[in-house]
Coordinates of C-alpha atoms in Angstrom, one line a residue:
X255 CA 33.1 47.5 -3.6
X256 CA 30.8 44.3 -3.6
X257 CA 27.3 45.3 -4.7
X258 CA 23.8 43.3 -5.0
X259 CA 20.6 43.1 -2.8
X260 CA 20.6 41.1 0.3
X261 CA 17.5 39.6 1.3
X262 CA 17.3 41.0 4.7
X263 CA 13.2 41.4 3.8
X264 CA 12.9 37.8 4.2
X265 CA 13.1 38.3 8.2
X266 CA 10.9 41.5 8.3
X267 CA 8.1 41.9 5.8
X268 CA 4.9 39.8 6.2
X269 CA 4.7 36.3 5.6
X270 CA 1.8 36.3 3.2
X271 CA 3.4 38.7 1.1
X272 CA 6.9 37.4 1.1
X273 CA 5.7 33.8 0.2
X274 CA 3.0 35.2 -2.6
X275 CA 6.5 37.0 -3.9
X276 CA 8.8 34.1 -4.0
X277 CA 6.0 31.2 -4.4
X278 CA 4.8 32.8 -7.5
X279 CA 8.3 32.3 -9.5
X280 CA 9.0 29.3 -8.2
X281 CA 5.0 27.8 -9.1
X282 CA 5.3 29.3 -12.8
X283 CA 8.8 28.0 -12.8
X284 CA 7.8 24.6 -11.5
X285 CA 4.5 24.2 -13.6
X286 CA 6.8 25.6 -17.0
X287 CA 9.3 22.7 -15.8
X288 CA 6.2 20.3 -15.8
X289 CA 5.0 21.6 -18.9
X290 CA 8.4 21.2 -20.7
X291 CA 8.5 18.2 -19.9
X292 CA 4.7 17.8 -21.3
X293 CA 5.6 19.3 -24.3
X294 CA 8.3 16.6 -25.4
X295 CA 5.2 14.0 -24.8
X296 CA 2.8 15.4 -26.5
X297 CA 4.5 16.0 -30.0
X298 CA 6.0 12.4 -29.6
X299 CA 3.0 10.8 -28.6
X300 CA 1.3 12.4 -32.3
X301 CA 4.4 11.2 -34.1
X302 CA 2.7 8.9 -37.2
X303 CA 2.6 5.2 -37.1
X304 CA 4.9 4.9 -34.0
X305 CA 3.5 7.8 -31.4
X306 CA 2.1 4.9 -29.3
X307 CA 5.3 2.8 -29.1
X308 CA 7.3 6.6 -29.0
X309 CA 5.6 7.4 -25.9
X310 CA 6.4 4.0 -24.1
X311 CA 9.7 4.3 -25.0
X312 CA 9.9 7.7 -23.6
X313 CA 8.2 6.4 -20.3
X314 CA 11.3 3.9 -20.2
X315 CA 13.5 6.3 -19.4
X316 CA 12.0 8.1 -17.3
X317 CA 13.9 6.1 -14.5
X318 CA 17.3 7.0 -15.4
X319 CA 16.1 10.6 -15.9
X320 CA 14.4 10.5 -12.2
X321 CA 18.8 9.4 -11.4
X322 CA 19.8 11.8 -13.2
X323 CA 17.5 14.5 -11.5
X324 CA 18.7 12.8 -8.3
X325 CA 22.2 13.4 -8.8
X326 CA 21.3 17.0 -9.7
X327 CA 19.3 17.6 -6.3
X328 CA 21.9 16.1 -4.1
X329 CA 24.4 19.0 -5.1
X330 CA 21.7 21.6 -6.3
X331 CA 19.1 21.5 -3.2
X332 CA 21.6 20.9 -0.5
X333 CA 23.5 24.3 -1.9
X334 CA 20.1 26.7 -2.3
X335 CA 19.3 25.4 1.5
X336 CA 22.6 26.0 3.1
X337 CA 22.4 29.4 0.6
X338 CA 19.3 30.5 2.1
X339 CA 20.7 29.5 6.4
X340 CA 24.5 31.4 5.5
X341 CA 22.6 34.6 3.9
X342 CA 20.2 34.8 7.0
X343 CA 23.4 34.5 8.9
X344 CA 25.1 36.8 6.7
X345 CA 28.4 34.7 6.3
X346 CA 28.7 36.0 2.6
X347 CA 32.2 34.4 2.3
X348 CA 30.6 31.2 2.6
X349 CA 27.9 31.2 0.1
X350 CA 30.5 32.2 -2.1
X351 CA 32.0 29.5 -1.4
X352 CA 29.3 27.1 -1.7
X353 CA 28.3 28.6 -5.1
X354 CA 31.8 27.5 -6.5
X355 CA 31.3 23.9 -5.0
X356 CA 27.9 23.4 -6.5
X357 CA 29.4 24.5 -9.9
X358 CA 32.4 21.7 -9.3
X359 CA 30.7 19.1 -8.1
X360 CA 27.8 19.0 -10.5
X361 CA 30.6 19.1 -13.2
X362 CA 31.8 15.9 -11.9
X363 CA 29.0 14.0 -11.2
X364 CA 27.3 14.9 -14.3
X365 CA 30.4 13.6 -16.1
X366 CA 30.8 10.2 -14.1
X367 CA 27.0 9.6 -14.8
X368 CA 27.1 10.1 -18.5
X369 CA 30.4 8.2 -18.7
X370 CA 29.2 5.1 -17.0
X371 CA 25.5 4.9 -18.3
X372 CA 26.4 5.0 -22.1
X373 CA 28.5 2.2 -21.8
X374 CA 25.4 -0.1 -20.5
X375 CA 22.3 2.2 -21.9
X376 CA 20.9 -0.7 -24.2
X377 CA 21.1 -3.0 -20.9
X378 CA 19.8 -0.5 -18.5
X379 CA 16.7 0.5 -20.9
X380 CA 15.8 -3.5 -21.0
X381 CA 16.2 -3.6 -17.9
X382 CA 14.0 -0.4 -17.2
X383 CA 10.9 -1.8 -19.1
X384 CA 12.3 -1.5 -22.8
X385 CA 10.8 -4.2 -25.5
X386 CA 11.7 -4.8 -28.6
X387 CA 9.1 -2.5 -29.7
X388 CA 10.1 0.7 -27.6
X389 CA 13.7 -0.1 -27.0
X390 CA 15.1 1.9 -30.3
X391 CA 12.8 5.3 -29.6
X392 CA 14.2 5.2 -25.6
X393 CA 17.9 4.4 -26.9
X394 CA 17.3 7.7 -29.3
X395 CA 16.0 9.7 -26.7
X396 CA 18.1 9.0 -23.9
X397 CA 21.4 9.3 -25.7
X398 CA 21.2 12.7 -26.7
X399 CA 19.8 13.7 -22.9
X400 CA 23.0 11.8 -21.0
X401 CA 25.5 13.7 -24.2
X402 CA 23.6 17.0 -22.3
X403 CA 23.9 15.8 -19.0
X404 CA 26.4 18.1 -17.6
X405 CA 24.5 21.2 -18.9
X406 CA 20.9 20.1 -17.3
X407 CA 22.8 19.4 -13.8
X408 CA 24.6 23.2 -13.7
X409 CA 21.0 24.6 -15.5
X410 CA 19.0 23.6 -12.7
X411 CA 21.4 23.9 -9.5
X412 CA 22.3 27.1 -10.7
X413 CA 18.4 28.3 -11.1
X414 CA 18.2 27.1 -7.6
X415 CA 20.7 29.2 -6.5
X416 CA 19.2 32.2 -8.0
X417 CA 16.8 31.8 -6.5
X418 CA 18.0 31.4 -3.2
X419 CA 19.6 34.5 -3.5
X420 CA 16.8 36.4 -3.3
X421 CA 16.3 36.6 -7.1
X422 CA 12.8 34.5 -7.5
X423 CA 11.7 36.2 -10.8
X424 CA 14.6 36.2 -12.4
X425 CA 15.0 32.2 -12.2
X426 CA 11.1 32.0 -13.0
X427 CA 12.2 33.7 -16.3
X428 CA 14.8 31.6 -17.2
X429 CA 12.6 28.4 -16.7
X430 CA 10.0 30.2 -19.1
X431 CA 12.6 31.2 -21.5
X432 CA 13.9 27.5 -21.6
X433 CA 10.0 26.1 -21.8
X434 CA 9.0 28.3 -24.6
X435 CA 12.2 28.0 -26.4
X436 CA 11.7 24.4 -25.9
X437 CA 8.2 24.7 -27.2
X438 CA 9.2 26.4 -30.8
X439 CA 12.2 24.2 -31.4
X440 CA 9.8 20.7 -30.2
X441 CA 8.0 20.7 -33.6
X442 CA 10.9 22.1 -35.6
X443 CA 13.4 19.4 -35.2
X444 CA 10.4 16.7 -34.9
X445 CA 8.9 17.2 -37.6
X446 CA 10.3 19.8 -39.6
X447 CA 14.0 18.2 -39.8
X448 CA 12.6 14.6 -39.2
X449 CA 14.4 13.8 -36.5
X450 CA 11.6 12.2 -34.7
X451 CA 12.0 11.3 -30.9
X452 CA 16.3 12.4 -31.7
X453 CA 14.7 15.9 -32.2
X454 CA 12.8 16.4 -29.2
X455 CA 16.1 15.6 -26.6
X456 CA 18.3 18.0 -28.7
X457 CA 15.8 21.0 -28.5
X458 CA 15.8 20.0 -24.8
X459 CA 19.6 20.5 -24.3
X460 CA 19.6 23.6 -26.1
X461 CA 17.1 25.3 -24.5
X462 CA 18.8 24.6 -21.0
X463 CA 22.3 25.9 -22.6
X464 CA 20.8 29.0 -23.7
X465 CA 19.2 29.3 -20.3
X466 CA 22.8 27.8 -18.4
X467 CA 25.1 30.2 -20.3
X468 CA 23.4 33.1 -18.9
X469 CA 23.1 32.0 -15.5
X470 CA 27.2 31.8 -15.9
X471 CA 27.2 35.1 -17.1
X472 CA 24.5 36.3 -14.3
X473 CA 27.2 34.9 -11.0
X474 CA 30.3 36.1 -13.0
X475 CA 30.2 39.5 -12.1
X476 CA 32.6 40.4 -9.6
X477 CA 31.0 43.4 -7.9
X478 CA 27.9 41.1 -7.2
X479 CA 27.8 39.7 -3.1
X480 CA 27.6 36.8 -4.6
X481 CA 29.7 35.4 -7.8
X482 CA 31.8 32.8 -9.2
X483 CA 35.8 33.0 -9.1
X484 CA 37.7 33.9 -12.2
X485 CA 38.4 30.0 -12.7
X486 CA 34.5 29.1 -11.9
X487 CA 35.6 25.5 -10.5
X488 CA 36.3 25.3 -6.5
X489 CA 36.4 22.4 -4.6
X490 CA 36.4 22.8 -0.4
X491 CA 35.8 19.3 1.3
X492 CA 34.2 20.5 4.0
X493 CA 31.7 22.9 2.2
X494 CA 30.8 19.7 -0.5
X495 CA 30.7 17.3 2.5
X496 CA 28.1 19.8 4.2
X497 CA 26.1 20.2 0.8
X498 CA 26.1 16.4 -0.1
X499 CA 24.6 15.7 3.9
X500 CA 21.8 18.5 3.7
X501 CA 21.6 17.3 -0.6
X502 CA 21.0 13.5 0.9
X503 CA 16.9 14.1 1.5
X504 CA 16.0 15.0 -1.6
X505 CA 18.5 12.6 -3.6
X506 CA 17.1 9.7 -2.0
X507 CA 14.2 11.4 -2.2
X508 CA 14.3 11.3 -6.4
X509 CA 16.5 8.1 -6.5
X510 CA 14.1 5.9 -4.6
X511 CA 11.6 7.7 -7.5
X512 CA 13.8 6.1 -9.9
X513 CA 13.4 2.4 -7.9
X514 CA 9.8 3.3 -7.6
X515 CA 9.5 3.9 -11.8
X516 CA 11.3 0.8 -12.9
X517 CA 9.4 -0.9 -10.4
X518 CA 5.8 0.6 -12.4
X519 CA 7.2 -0.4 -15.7
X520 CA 7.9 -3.7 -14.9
X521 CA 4.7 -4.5 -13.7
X522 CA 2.9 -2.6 -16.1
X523 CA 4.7 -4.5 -18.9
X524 CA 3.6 -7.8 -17.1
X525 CA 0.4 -7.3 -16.0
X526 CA -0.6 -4.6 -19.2
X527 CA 1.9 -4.8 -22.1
X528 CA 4.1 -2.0 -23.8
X529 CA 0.8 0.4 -23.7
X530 CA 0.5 -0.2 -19.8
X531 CA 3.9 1.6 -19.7
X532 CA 2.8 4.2 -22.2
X533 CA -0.3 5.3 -20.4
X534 CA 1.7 5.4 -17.2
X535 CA 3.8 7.6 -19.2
X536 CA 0.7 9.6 -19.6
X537 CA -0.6 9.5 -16.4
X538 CA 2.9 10.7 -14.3
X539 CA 3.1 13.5 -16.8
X540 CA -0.8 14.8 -16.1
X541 CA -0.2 13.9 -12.4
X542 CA 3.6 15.4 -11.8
X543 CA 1.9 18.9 -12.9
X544 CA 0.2 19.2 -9.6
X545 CA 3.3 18.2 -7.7
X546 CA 5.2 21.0 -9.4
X547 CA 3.0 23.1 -8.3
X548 CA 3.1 22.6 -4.8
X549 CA 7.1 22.1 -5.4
X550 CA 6.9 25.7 -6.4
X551 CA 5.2 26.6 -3.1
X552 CA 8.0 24.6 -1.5
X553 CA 10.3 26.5 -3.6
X554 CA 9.0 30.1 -2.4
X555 CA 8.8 28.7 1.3
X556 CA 12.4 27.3 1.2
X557 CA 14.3 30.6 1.6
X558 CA 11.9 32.2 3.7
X559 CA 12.0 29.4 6.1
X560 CA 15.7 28.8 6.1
X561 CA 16.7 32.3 6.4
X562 CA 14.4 33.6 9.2
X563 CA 16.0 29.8 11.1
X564 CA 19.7 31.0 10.4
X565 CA 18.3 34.3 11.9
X566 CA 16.7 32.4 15.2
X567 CA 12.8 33.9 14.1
X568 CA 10.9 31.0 15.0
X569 CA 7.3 32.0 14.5
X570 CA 7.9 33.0 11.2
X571 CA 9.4 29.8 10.0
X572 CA 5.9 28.6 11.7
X573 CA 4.0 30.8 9.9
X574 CA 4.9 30.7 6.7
X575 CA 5.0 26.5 6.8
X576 CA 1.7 26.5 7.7
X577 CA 0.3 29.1 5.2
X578 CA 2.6 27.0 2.5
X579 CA 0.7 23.4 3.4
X580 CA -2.8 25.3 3.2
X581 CA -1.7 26.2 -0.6
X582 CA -0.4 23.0 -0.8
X583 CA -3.3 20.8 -0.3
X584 CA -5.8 23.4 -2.3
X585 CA -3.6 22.4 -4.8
X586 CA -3.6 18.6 -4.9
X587 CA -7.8 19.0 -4.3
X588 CA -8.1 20.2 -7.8
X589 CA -5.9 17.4 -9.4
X590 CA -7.7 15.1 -7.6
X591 CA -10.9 16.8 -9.2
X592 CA -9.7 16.6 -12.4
X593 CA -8.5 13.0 -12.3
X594 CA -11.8 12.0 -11.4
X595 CA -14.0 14.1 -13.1
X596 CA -12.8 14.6 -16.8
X597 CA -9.9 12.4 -17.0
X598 CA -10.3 11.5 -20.6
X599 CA -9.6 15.2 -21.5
X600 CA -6.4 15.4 -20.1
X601 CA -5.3 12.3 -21.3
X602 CA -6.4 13.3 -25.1
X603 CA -4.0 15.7 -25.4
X604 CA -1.0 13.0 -25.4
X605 CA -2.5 10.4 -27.8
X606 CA -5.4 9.5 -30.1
X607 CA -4.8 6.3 -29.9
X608 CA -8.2 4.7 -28.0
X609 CA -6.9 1.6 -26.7
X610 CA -3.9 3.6 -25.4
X611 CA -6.6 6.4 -23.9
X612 CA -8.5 4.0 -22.7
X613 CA -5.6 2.7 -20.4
X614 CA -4.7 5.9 -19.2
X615 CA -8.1 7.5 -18.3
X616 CA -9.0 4.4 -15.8
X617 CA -4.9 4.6 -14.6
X618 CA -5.0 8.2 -13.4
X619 CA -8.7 7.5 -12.0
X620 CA -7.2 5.2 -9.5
X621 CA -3.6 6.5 -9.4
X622 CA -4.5 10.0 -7.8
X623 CA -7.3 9.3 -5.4
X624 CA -5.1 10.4 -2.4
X625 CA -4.4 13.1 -4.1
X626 CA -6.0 15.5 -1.5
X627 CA -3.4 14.6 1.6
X628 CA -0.4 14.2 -0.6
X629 CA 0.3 18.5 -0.1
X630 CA 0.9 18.0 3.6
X631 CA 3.1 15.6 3.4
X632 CA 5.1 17.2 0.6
X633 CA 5.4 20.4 2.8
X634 CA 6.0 18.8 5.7
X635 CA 9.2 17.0 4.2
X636 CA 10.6 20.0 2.7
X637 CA 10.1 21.9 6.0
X638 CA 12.9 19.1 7.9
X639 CA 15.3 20.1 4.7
X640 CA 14.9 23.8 5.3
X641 CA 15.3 23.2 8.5
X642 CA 19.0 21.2 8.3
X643 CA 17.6 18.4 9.7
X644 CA 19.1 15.5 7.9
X645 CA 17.8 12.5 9.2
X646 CA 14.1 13.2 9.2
X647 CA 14.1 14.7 5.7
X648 CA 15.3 11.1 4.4
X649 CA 13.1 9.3 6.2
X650 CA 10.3 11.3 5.4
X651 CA 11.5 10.9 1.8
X652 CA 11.9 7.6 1.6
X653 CA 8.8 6.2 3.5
X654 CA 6.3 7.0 0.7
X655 CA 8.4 5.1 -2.1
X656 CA 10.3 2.8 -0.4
X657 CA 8.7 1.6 2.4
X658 CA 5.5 1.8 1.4
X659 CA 4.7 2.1 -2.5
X660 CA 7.4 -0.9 -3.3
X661 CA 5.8 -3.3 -1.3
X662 CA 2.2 -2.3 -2.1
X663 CA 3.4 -2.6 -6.2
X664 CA 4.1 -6.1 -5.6
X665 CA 1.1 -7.5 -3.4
X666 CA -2.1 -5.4 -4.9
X667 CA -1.4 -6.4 -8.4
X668 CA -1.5 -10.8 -7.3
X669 CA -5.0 -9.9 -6.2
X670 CA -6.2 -7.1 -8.8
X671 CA -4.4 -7.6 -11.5
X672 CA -3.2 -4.2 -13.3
X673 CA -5.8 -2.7 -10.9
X674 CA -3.2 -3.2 -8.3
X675 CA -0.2 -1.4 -9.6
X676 CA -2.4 2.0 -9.9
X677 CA -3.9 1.5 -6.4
X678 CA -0.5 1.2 -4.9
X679 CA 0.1 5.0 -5.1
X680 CA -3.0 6.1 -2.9
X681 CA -2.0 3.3 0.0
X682 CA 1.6 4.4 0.0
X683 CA 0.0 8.2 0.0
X684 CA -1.7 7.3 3.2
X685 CA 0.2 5.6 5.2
X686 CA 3.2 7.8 4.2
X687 CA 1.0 10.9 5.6
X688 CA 0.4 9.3 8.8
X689 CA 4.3 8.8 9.7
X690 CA 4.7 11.9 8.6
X691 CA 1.8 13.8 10.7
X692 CA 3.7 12.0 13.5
X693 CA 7.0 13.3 13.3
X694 CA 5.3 17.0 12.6
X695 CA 3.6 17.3 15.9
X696 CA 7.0 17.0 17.7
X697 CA 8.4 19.1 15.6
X698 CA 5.9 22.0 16.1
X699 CA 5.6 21.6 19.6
X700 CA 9.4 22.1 19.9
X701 CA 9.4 25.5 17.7
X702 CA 6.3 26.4 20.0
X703 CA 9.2 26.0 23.1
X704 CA 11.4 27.9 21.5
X705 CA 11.5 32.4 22.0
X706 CA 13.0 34.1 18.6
X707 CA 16.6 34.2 19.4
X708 CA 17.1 31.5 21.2
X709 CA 19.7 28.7 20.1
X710 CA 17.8 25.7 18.0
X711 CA 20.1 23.1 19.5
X712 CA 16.5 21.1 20.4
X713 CA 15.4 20.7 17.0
X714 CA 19.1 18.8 16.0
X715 CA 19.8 21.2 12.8
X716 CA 22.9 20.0 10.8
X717 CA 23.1 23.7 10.2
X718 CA 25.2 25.8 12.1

């Protein structure tokens, strides 16, 4: 006898309370991400003698870990949304299914990717930004993070899943668990066991193996409607091919993020030196807060939207995107607040370094002046993904960092000088938000065609 809930209340209660239910997680869960990854800053950025330096060389690899998290999202993401589509459908033999295949594939991949960057990381870190002066403390971290690889890729596309499920709280737990843990062990292996910046990435993998090992444990269970086989790995061509497509948005997504960061360091180590790079650092870590935030609202709207769309309710996918993009932008108003109104606050909490301070207080000044439109076009994105449709989820995706922000890094900075690389974030902001305002009106004009039930062949889901 199978047993577990089935989240048939995604279809039937009210919108506002369902996404207050499933945002809420997913926002603590996202803002205890952001904060974990905080949390490694801070205490390295106070590390005597070298904190400065530390943090630089931890803003180095941020690139490879925005690949990394890539890699993760292209299996992880594309299996919560087909999850949350096959449960409204109720094809449970499928999710099953897919759950095995997310478990396989992200084995793999997270193998491949360890494999290939430790045999070039000195190489890849220079390339990334790394000087003489940071390249040892990004070696150090990194290492130990790519030795972990495998668990952080199966720690967070399992969460996903979880969630997806219709088990929000339980995956905001697990992301707390991991963050405090992470927060305990941070100073202990830091400081306590001098391991410097070494001590910060182990604490990190074992918090997520703690967290990883009972997500294992939770889709084990037999009796559950949805679980793991005996052997744990599956591979079905067709399910993985289907994940990777409706994956592909997001993974682009976080890989052109990766383009888009080595791009930063480079010209911050050109136009502003080793400390440029470290108060970026700074800057992405006060800034990327917010976005989690409104990536935990996506998070909450993700299976409420794909569901009641695998169930044909059209107004409620409506509904509950346009109650999400409200949050969404309330959101990104306050960072923008903050980033122009007590900057130097924020940015004291990573360093005491003044010319390093300095740097950062003037960076995030300029960096998040769009902040205010960025929550619409977030939503917006994420509502094409929910939604299966491929093609306008990558482009969406791509235009703010690729076709916009990568251009603008390179001219503004021949005219402003290290004024230019901040100020190419808000122009990529708005232009991005126009092509993507232009894509939304189509798109809500053809739900507003559509009666519940009928067939979505108009909007061209890749979800059937």
């Amino acid at each position: 006898m199978v047993t577990g809930v089935i989240p048939t209340e995604l279809g039937t209660r009210r919108i506002g309370t369902l996404l207050k239910e499933y945002a809420v997680p997913g926002i603590i869960a996202m803002t205890a991400s952001s904060l974990y990854n905080m949390v490694d800053s801070i205490y390295i950025g106070h590390i005597k003698e070298v904190g400065s330096y530390a943090i630089s060389g931890l803003a180095v690899t941020f690139p490879l870990m925005n690949l990394s998290t890539a890699l993760g999202t292209l299996v992880g993401v594309g299996a919560a949304t087909m999850m949350s589509v096959l449960l409204g459908q109720k094809n449970y033999d499928a999710a099953n299914k897919v759950l095995a295949n997310e478990v396989t594939l992200n084995t793999i991949i997270g193998i491949l990717f360890t494999t290939i960057v430790l045999c070039f990381l000195d190489p890849i870190l220079t390339f990334f930004g790394a000087s003489q002066n940071t390249l040892p403390f990004a070696r150090d971290y990194m290492s130990i993070l790519l030795y972990g690889n495998v668990v952080t890729h199966l720690y967070f596309g399992l969460n996903n899943l979880i969630r997806a499920a219709g088990n929000p709280k339980l995956a905001m737990r697990l992301t707390l668990f991991t963050v405090i843990s992470n927060s305990i062990l941070d100073p202990i292996f830091i400081f306590g066991l001098g391991l410097g910046i070494k001590g910060a990435a182990i604490a990190t993998v074992l918090c997520q193996l703690m967290s990883l090992s009972y997500s294992l444990w939770y889709f084990s269970d037999q009796k559950k409607f949805l679980h793991l086989p005996k052997s744990f790995f599956l591979f079905n061509a067709r399910v993985a091919y289907s994940m990777l497509t409706v994956g592909m948005g997001p993974f682009l997504m976080n890989a052109a993020a990766c383009l888009v960061t080595l791009f930063v360091n480079q010209q911050l180590l050109k136009y502003g030196g080793d400390l440029g790079i470290g108060a970026y650092g700074i800057v992405n870590r006060i800034s990327f807060l917010f976005v989690m935030i409104v990536m935990g609202f996506n998070q909450g709207m993700q299976p409420i939207a794909g569901y009641n769309f695998g169930a044909r309710k059209y107004s409620r996918v409506k509904d509950v995107y346009m109650l999400t993009m409200k949050f969404a932008t309330l959101i990104m108003c306050m960072g923008f607040l903050i980033a122009e109104i007590c900057p130097g606050t924020a940015v004291s909490i990573f360093t005491n370094d003044p010319e390093l301070k300095d740097i950062a207080t003037k960076g995030i000044r300029l960096m998040n002046v769009a902040f205010p439109i960025i929550g619409f076009q977030m939503v917006s994105t994420n509502l094409f993904q929910c939604l299966g449709m491929v093609n306008k989820s990558i482009f969406l995706s791509l235009t703010r960092q690729l076709l916009f922000l990568i251009p603008a890094l390179y001219l503004l900075p021949l005219s402003l000088d290290v004024k230019g690389v901040w100020l190419s974030y808000p122009t990529a902001d708005l232009l991005s938000t126009f092509a993507t305002l232009f894509f939304m009106v189509k798109l809500l004009k053809n739900l507003r065609k559509l009666n519940d039930g009928d067939d979505p062949t108009i909007l061209g889901s890749k979800i059937r």
